[in-house]
Tab-separated table of C-alpha atoms in Angstrom:
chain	number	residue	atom	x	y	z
A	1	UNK	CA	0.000	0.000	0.000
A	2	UNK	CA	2.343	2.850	-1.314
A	3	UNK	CA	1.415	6.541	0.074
A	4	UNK	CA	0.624	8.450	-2.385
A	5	UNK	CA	3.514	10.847	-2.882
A	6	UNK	CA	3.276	13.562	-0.782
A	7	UNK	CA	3.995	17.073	-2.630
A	8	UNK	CA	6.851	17.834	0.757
A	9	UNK	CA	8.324	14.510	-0.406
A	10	UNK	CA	9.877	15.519	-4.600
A	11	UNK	CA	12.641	17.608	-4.707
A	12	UNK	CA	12.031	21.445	-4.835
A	13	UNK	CA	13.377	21.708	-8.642
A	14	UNK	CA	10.497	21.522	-11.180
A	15	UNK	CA	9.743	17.922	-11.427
A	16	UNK	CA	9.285	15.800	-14.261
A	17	UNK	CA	6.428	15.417	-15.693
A	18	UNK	CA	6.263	11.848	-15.010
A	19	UNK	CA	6.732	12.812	-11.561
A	20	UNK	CA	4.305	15.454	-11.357
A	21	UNK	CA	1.371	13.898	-12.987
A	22	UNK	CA	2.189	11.242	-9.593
A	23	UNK	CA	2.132	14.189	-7.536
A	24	UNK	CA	-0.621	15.765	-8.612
A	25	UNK	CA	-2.530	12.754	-9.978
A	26	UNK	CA	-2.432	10.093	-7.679
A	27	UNK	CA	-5.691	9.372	-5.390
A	28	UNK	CA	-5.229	11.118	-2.023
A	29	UNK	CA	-3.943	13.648	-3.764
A	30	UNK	CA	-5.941	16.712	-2.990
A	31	UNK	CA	-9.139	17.478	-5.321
A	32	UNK	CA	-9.157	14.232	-6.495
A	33	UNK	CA	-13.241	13.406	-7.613
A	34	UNK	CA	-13.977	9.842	-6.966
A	35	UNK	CA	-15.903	9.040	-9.896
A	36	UNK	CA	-13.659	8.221	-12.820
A	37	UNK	CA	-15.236	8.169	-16.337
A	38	UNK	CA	-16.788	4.522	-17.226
A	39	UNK	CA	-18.362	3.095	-19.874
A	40	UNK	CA	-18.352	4.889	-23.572
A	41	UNK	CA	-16.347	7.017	-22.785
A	42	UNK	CA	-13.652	4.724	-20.988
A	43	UNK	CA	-14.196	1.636	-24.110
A	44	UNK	CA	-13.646	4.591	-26.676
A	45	UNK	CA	-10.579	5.754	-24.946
A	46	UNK	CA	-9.009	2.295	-24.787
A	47	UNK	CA	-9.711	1.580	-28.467
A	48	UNK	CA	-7.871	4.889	-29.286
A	49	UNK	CA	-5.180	3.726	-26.896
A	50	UNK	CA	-4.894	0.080	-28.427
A	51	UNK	CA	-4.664	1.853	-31.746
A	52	UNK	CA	-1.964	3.937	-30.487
A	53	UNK	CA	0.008	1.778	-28.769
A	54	UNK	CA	0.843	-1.870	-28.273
A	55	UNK	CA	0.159	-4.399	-24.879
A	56	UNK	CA	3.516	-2.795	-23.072
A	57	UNK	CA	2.662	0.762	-24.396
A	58	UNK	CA	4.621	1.115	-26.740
A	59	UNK	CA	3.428	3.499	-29.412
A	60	UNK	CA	2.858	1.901	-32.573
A	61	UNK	CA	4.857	3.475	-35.299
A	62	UNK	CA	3.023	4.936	-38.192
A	63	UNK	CA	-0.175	5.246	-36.087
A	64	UNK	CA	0.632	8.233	-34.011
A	65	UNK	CA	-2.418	10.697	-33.401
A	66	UNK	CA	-0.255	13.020	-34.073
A	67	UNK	CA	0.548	14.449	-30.672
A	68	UNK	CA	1.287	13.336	-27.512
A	69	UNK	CA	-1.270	14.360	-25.474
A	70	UNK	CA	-5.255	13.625	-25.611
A	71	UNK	CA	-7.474	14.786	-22.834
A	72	UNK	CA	-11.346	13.683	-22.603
A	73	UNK	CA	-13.590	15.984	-20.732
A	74	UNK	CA	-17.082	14.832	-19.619
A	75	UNK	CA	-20.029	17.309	-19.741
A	76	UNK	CA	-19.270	18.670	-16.327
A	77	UNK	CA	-23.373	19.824	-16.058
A	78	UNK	CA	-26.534	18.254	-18.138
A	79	UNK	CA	-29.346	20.636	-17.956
A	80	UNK	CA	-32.957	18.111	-17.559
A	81	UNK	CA	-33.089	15.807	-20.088
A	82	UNK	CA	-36.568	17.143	-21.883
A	83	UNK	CA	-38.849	14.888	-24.077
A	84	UNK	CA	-41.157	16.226	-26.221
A	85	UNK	CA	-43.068	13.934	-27.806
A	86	UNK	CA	-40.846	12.187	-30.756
A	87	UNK	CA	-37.676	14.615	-29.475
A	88	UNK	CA	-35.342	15.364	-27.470
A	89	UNK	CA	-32.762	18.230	-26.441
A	90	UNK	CA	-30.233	18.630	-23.502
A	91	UNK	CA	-27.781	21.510	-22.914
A	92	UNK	CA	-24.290	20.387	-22.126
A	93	UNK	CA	-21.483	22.258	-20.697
A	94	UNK	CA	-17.645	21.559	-20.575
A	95	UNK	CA	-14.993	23.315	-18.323
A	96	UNK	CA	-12.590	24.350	-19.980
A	97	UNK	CA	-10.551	26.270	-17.085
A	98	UNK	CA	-7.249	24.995	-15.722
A	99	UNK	CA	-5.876	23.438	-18.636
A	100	UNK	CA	-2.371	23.062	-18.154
A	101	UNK	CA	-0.376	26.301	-19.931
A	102	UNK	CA	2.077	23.144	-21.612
A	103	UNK	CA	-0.620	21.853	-23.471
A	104	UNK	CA	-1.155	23.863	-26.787
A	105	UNK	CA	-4.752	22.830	-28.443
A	106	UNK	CA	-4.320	21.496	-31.715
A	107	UNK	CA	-7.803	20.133	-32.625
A	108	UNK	CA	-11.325	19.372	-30.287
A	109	UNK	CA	-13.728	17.203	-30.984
A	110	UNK	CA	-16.789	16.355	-29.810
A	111	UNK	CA	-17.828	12.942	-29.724
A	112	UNK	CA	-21.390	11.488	-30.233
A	113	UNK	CA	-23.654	8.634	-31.634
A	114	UNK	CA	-25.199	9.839	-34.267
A	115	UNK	CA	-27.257	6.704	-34.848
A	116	UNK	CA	-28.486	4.814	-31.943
A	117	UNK	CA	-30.880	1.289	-32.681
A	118	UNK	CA	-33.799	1.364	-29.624
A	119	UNK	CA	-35.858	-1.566	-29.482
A	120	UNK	CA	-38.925	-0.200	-31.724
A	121	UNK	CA	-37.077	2.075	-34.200
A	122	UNK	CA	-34.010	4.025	-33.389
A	123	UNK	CA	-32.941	7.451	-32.261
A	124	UNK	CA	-31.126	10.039	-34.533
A	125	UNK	CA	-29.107	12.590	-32.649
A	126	UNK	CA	-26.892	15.673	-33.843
A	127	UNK	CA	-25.218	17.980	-31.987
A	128	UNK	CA	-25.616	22.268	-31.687
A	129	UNK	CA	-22.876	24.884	-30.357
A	130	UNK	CA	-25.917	26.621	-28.097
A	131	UNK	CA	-26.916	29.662	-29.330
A	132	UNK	CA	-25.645	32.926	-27.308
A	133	UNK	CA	-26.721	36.351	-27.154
A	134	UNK	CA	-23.952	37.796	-29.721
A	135	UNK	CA	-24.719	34.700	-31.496
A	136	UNK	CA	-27.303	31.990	-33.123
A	137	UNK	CA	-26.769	28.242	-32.342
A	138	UNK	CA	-24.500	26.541	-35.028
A	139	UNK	CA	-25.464	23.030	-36.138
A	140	UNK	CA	-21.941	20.504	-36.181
A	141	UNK	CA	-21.420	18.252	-38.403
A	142	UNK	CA	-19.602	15.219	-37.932
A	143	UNK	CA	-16.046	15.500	-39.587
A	144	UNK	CA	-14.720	12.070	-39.855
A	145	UNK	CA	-17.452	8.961	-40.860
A	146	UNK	CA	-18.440	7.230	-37.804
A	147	UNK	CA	-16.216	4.831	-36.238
A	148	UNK	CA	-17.734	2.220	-34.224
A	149	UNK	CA	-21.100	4.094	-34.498
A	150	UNK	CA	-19.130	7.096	-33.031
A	151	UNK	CA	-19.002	10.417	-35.148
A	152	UNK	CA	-16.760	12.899	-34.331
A	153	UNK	CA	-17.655	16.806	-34.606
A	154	UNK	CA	-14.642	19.149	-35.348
A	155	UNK	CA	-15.092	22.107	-32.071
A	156	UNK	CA	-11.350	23.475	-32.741
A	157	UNK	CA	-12.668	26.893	-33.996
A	158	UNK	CA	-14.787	27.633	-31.156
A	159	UNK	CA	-11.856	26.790	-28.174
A	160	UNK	CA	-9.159	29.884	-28.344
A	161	UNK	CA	-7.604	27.611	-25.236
A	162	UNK	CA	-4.067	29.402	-24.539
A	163	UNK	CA	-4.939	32.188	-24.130
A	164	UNK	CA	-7.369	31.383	-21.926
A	165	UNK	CA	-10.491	33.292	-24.190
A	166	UNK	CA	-12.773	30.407	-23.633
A	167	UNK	CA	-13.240	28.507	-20.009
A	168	UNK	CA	-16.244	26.566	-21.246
A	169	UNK	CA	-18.117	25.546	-24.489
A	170	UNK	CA	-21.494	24.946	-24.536
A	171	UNK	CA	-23.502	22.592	-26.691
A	172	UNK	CA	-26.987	21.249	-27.532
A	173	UNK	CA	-27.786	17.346	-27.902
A	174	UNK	CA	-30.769	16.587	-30.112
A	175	UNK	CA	-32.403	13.503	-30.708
A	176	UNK	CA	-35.238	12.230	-32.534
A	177	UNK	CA	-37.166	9.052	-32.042
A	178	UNK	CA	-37.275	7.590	-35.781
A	179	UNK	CA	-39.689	4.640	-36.758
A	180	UNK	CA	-42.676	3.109	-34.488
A	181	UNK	CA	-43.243	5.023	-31.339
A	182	UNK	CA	-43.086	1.879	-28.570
A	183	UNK	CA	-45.274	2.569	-24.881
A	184	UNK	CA	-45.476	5.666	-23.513
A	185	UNK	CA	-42.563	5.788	-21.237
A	186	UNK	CA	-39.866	8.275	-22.593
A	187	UNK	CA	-36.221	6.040	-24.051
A	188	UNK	CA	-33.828	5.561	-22.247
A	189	UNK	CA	-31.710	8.747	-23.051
A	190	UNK	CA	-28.129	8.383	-25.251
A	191	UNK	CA	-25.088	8.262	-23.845
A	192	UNK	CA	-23.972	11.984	-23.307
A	193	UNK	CA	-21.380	13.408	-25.457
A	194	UNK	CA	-17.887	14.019	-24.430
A	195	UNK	CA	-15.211	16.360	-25.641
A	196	UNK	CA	-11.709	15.146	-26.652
A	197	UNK	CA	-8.497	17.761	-26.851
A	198	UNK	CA	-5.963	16.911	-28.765
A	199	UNK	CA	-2.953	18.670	-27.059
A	200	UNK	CA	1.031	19.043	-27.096
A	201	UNK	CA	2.281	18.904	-24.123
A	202	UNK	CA	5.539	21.148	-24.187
A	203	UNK	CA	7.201	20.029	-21.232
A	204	UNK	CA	10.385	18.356	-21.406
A	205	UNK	CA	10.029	14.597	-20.745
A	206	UNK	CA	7.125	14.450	-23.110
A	207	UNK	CA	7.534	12.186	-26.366
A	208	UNK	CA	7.672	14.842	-29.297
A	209	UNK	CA	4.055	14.762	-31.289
A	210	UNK	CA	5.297	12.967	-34.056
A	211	UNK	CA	8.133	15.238	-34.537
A	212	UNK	CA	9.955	12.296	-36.397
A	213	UNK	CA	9.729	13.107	-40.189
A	214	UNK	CA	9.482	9.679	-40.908
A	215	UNK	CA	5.757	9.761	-38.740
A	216	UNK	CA	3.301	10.241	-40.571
A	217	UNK	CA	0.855	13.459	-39.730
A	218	UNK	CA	-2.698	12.416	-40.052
B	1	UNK	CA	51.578	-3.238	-20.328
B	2	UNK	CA	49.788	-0.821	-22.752
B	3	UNK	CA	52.379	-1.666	-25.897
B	4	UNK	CA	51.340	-5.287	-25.393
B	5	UNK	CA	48.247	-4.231	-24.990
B	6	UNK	CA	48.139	-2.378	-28.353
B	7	UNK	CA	50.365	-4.973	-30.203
B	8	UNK	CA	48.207	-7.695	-29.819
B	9	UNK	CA	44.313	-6.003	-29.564
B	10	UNK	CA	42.228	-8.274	-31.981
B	11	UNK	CA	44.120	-10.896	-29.552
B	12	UNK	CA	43.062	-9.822	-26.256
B	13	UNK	CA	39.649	-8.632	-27.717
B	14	UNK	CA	39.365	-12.744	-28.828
B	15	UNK	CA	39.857	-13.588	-25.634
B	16	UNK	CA	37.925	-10.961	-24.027
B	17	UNK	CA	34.362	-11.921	-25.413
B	18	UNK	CA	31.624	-10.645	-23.800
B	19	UNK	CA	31.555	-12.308	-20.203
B	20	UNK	CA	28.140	-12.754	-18.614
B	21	UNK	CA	29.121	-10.751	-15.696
B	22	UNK	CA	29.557	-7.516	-18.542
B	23	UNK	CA	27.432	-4.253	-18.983
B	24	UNK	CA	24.504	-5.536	-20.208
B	25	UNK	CA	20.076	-4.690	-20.758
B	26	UNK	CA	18.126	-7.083	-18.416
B	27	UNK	CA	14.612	-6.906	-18.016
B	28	UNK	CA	12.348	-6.340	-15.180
B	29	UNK	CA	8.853	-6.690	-15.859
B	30	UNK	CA	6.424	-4.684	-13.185
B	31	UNK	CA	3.208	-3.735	-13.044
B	32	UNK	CA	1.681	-0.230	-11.875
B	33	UNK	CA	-0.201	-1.800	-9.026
B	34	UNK	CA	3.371	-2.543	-7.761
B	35	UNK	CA	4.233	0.959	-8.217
B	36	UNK	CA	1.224	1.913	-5.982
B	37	UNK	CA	-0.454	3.544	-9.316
B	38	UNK	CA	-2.896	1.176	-10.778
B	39	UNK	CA	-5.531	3.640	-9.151
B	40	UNK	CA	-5.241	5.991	-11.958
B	41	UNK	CA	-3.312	4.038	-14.261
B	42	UNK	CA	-5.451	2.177	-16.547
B	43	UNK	CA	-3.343	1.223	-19.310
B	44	UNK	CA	-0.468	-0.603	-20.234
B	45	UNK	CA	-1.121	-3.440	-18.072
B	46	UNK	CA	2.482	-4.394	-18.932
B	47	UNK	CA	5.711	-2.592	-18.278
B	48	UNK	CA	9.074	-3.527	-18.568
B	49	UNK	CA	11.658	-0.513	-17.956
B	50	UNK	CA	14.840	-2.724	-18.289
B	51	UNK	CA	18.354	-1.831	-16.710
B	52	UNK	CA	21.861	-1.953	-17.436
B	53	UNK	CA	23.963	-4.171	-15.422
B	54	UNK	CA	27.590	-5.892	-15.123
B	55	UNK	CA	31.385	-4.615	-15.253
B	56	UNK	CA	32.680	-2.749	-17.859
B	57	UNK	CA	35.302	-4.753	-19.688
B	58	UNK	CA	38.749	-3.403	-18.967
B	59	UNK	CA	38.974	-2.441	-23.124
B	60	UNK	CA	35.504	-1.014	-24.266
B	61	UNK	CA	34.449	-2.903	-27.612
B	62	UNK	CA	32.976	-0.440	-30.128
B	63	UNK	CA	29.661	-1.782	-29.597
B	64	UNK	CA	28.895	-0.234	-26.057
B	65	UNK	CA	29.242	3.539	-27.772
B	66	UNK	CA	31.802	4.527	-24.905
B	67	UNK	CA	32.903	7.813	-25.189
B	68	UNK	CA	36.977	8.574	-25.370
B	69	UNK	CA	36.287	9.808	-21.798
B	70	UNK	CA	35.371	6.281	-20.455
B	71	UNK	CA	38.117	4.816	-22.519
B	72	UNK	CA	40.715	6.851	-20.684
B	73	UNK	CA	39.027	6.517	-17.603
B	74	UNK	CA	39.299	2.535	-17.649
B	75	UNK	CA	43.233	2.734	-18.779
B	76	UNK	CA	43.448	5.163	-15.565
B	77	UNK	CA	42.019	2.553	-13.167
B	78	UNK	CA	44.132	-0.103	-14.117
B	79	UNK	CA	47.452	1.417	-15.229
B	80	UNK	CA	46.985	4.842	-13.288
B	81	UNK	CA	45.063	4.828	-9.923
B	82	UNK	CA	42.555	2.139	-9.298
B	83	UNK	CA	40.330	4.855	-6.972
B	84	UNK	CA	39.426	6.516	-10.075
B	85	UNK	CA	36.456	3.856	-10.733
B	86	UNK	CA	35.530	2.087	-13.993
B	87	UNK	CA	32.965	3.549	-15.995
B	88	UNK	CA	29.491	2.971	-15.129
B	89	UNK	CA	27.107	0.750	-17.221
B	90	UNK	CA	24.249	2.927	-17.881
B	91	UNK	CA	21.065	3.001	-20.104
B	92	UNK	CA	22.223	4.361	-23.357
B	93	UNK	CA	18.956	4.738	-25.967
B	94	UNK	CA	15.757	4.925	-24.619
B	95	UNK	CA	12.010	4.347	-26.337
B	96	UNK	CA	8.992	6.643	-25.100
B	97	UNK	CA	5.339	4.566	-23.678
B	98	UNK	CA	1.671	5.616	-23.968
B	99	UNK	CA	-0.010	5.768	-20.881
B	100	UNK	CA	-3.780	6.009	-20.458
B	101	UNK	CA	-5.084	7.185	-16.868
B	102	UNK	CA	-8.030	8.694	-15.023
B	103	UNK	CA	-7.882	11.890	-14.388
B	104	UNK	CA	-8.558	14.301	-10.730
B	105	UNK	CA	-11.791	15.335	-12.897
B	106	UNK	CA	-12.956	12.327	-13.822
B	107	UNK	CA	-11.433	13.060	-17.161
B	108	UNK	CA	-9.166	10.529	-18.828
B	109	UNK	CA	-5.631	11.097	-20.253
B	110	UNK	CA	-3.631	9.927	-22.912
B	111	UNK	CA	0.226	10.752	-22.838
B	112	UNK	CA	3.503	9.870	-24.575
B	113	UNK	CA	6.046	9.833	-22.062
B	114	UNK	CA	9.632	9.397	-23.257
B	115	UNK	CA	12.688	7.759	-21.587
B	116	UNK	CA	10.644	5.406	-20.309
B	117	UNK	CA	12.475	1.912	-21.796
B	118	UNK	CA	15.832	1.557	-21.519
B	119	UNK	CA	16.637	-0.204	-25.110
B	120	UNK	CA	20.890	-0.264	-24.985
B	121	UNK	CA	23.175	0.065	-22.398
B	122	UNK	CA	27.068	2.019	-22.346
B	123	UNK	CA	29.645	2.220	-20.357
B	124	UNK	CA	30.383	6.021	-19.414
């Protein structure tokens, strides 16, 4: 049963990353949230790790994602999930404070099911960048063909992270019911979207992002 | 010493080979939970660092990339003061890993570290 490692413990000089992910990372450490992600969002990251890298982690060559760093972020508040009738809508939020000044964004996406089989019929969702008051919702569209059933929609323009412009982008997730309408109790609702940030981390001790000319860039 | 040393190299190189007891990678296989961080490590399951370990021959063969410095520094222990020690046998390359882990948040990351697998060893 190894004590965490206690920040008083690591040397005063800046430590390595390695060691400061354990120092900031490990549970015990202060603010850590019990409730890891699970479920879609943990099986998609694993099959995006697998691709990445092989059973000791070593990162397969030729399928780099093209940087060393990718962060999901869970909606961190779901406004009520509202039914009406055939559809559905629910306001998302993600925090986007506290990212670490390192990481330089180099693409977000946000990643859904666009396609969902129910038992009678299925569901057909899409997401929106909510509406503001300077300006009117935007409707995404996926940018790569779903994978797995997931789609991914490209955010990047709408995150300025860096300079620290945006601290939290806010979506819409609408679904429809398509085919037979079954009994009268509401679906069960999708899975809710999640956010991925693909990032270079800048510190020293972090593998260059496919600096190697002989990687290829996707 | 040295000029016999020097007149008969490929000789004493022969005879030399590479002793079990030399410089060499060995592995070490160990999982996170044995590091205390399987709580927020969630992938690889597997990790083998590897380590460099044994004496560094008296005459460095090409193939542990010694520098001239470690060279010298091996003729000085034996033919000039044995306090000065041999050279070490350290990692010499290393290969980066992927990690996948959970997050303070909830979040999960993926990162490259590098340095992480020792693949050679030296003698410096």
């Amino acid at each position: 049963n190894q004590s965490p490692l206690s920040p008083g413990s690591l040397p005063a000089v800046p430590p390595l990353p390695l060691l400061q992910a354990l120092q900031v990372q490990a549970p015990g450490s202060r603010g850590w949230q019990a409730e890891p992600a699970s479920g879609q969002p943990l099986r998609y990251m694993l099959n995006l790790y697998r691709h990445a890298a092989d059973r000791e982690g070593r990162p397969r060559h030729g399928r780099s994602l093209g940087t060393n760093t990718v962060r999901l972020v869970l909606a961190s508040s779901h406004g009520d999930q509202s039914w009406a009738g055939r559809w559905y809508m629910q306001p998302l939020t993600y925090r986007l404070e506290g990212q670490p000044k390192a990481e330089h964004l180099l693409r977000a996406t946000v990643v859904y099911l666009p396609n969902l089989p129910l038992a009678r019929g299925r569901l057909l969702c899409a997401l929106e960048l909510a509406a503001t008051g300077e300006a009117p919702g935007v409707l995404l569209s996926p940018a790569t063909r779903p994978r797995h059933g997931w789609a991914e929609a490209d955010v990047t323009p709408y995150l300025a992270l860096g300079n620290g412009s945006v601290g939290s982008l806010a979506l819409r997730h609408i679904c429809v019911r398509a085919g037979r309408v079954g009994g009268h109790n509401a679906p069960v609702a999708p899975s809710h979207p999640f956010l991925l940030l693909y990032l270079n981390d800048t510190q020293a001790g972090l593998a260059p992002p496919a600096a190697e000319p002989h990687r290829h860039r996707r | 010493d040295t000029g016999t040393l020097a007149h008969d190299l490929p000789g004493y190189l022969r005879e030399q080979g590479r002793e079990k007891s030399d410089c060499s990678l060995r592995p070490f296989p160990v999982s996170f939970a044995q590091l205390g961080w399987d709580h927020w490590i969630i992938a690889p399951h597997r990790y083998n660092p590897r380590y460099c370990k044994g004496a560094c021959p008296r005459l460095l063969r090409y193939d542990y990339h010694a520098p001239n410095h470690a060279v010298v520094q091996s003729f000085v222990h034996q033919l000039v003061d044995a306090n000065v020690p041999r050279p070490s046998c350290v990692p010499y390359r290393y290969s980066p890993i992927s990690v996948l882990m959970i997050e303070r948040d909830g979040g999960i990351l993926y990162k490259e570290y590098e340095n992480m697998i020792a693949e050679s060893c030296t003698c410096r």
